[in-house]
Coordinates of C-alpha atoms in Angstrom, one line a residue:
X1 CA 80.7 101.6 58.0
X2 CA 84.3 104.0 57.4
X3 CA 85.0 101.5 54.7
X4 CA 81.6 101.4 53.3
X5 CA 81.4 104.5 53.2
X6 CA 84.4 105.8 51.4
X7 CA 83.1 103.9 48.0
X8 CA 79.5 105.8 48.5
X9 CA 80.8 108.4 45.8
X10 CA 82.3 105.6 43.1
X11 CA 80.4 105.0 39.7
X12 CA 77.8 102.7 40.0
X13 CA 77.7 102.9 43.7
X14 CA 73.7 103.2 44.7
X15 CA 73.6 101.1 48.3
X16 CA 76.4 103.5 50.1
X17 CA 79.4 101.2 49.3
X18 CA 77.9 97.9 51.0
X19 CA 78.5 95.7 47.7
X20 CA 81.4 97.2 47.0
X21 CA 82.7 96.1 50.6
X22 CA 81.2 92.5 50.2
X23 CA 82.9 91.7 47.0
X24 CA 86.2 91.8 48.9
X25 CA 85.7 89.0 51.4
X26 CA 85.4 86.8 47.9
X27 CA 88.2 88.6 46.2
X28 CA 91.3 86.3 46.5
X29 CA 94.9 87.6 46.6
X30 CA 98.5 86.6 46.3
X31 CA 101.3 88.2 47.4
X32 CA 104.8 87.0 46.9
X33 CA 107.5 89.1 48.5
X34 CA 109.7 89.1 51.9
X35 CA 109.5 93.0 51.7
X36 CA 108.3 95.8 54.1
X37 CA 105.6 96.6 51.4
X38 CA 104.4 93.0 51.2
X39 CA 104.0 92.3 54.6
X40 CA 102.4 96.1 55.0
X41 CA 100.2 95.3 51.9
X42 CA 98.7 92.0 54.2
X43 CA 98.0 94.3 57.2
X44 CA 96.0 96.7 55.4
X45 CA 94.3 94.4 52.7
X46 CA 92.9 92.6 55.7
X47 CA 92.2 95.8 57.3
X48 CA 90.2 97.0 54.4
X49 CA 88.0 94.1 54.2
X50 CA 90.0 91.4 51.7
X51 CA 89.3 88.4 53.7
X52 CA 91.4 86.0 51.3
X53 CA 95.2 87.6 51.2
X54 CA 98.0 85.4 51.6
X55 CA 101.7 85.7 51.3
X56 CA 104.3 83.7 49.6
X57 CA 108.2 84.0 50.5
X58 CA 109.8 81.8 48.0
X59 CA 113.1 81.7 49.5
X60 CA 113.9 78.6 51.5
X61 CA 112.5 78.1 55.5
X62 CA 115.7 78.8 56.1
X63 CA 116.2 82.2 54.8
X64 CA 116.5 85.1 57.3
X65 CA 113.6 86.9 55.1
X66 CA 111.2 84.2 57.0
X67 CA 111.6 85.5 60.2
X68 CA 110.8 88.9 61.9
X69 CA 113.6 91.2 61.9
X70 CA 114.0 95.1 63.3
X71 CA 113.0 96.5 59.6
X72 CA 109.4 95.2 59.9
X73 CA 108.4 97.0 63.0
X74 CA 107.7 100.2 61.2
X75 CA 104.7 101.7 62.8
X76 CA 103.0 98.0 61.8
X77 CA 101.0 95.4 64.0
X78 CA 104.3 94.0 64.7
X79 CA 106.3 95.0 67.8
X80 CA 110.1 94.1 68.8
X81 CA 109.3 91.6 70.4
X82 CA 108.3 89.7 67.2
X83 CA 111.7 89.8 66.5
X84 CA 113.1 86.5 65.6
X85 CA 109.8 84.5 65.2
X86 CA 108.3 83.3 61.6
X87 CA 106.8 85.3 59.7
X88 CA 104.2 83.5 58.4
X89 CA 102.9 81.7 61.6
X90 CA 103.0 85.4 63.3
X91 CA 101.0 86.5 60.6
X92 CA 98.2 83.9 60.8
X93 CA 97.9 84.5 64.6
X94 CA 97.4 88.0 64.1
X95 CA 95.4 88.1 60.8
X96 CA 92.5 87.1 63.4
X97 CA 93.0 90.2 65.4
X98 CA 93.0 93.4 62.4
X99 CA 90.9 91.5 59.9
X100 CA 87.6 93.7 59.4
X101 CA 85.5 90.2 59.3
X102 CA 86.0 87.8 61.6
X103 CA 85.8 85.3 59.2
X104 CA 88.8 83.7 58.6
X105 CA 88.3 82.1 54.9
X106 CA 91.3 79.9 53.3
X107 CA 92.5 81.0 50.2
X108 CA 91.6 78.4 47.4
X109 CA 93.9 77.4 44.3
X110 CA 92.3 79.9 42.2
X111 CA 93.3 83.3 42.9
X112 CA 91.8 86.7 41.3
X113 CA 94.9 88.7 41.5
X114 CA 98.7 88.1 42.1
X115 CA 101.2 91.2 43.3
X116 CA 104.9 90.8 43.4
X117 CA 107.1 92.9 45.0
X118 CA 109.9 90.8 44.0
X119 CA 111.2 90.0 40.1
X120 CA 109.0 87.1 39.3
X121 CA 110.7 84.0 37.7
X122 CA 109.9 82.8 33.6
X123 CA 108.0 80.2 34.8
X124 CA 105.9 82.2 37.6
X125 CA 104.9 84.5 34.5
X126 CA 104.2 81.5 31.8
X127 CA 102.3 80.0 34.9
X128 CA 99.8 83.2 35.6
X129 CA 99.3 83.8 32.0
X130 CA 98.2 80.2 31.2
X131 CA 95.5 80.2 34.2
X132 CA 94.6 83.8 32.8
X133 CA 95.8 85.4 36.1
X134 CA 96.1 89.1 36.9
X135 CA 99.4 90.4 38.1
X136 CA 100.4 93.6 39.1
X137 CA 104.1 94.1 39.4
X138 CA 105.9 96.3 42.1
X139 CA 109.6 97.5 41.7
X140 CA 111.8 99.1 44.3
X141 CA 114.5 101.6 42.5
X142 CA 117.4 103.1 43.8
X143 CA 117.0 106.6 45.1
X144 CA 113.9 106.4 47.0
X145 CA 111.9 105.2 44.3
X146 CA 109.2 102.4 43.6
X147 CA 107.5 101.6 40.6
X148 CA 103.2 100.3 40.7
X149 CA 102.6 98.5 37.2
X150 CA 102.1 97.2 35.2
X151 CA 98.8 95.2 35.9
X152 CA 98.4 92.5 33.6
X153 CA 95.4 90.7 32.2
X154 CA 96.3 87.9 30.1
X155 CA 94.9 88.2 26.9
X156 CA 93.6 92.0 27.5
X157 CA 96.8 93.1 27.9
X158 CA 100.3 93.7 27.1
X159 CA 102.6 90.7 28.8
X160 CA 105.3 92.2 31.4
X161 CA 107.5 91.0 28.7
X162 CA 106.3 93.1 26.2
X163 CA 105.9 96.2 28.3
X164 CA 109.9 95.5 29.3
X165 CA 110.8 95.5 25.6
X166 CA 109.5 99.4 25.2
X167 CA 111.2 100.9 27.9
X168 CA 114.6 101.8 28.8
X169 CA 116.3 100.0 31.6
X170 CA 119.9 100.7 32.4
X171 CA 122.1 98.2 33.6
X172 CA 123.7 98.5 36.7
X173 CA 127.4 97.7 36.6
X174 CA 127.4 95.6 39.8
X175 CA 124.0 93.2 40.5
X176 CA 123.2 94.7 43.9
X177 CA 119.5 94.4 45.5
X178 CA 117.5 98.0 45.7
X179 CA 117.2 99.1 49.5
X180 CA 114.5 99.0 51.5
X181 CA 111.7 102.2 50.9
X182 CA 111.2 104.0 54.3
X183 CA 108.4 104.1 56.7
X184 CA 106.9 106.9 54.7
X185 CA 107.3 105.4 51.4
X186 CA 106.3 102.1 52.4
X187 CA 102.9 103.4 53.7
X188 CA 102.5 105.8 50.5
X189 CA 102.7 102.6 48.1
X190 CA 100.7 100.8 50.0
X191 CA 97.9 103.2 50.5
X192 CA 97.8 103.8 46.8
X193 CA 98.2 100.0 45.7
X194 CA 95.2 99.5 48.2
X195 CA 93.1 101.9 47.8
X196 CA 93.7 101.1 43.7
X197 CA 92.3 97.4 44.4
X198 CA 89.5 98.4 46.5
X199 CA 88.1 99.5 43.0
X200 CA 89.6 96.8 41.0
X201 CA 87.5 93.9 42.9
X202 CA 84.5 95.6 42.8
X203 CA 84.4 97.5 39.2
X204 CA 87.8 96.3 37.3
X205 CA 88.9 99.4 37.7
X206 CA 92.0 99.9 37.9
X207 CA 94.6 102.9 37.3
X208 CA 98.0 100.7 36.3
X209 CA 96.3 98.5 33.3
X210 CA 99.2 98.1 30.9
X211 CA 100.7 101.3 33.2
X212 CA 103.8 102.3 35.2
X213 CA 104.1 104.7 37.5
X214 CA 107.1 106.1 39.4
X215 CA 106.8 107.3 42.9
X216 CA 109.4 108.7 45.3
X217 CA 108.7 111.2 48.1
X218 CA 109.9 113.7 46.2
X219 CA 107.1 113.3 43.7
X220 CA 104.3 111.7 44.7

């Protein structure tokens, strides 16, 4: 009912948001990234009613990123005592517990949006713009900052390699990864990125079409 009702006031919206709140059991997302905002961006998907979410690490089973570490018990449904244990099979075990529908559907092979917290490869790009797949990119910066957008449509849109080729990015003299965003920042981008697909999977509405924006917690 909260999360029916909070699109009661959206265009369109005549039946006090129950549509709008249906549409996102069907609506199927991928997420590839080991970050705090990825694995936040699961927790409250699922929370908000997006029955299909599932998360990608691409870095070998081996990796450290695979398994729970002290950085992802920020004020999330994981404790210290998750500490050390996959993430993924953790995940699935309690994806049954803070879904809103107790349904529990499999993600199929077609997928209605993709988000990336992480740099996404040539091919990953040549690969969602052949099967006409919407991607919205996320960027941590340095200084506190992270970037939402652009969202891509294939063939309505600008490709990210376009929009990169307009704007000015300096180069860094070392490679060195961006930190981790805080426990405020983390839950900022996530609330925003959530709340902004909540409208996306029920009108294609959506505020970072062919758009970047730069958030920090001192302008937000």
């Amino acid at each position: 009912e909260i999360e029916s009702s909070a699109m009661s006031c959206h265009s369109g919206v005549t039946d006090n948001g129950r549509e709008a709140l249906l549409k996102r059991r069907e609506f199927r997302i991928l997420i590839f990234g080991s970050d705090r905002i990825a694995l936040s961006l699961v927790e409250h998907l699922c929370s908000s009613g997006f029955s299909q979410v599932a998360l990608v690490n691409r870095k070998s089973l081996h990796h450290p990123s695979q398994r729970i570490s002290s950085m992802e018990t920020f004020a999330t449904i994981l404790r210290t005592s998750d500490v050390g244990e996959m993430k993924i099979s953790r995940l699935k075990e309690l994806r049954r517990e803070f879904s809103l529908f107790a349904d529990d559907l499999q993600i199929s092979s077609a997928v209605d949006l993709v988000i990336t917290t992480e740099k996404p490869s040539a091919d990953q790009l040549q690969r969602w713009m052949n099967e006409q797949t919407p991607h919205l990119v996320i960027e941590r910066g340095f200084g506190g900052t992270v970037k939402i957008g652009p969202l891509v449509e294939p063939g309505k849109t600008p490709c990210l390699r376009c929009i990169e080729l307009h704007q000015l990015s300096p180069e860094l003299l070392t490679k060195r990864e961006a930190p981790e965003t805080s426990s405020a920042m983390t839950a900022l981008i996530t609330g925003i990125i959530t709340a902004d697909i909540a409208n996306y999977s029920y009108s294609s509405s959506t505020v970072f079409r062919a758009t970047t924006a730069e958030y920090s917690l001192r302008r937000f």
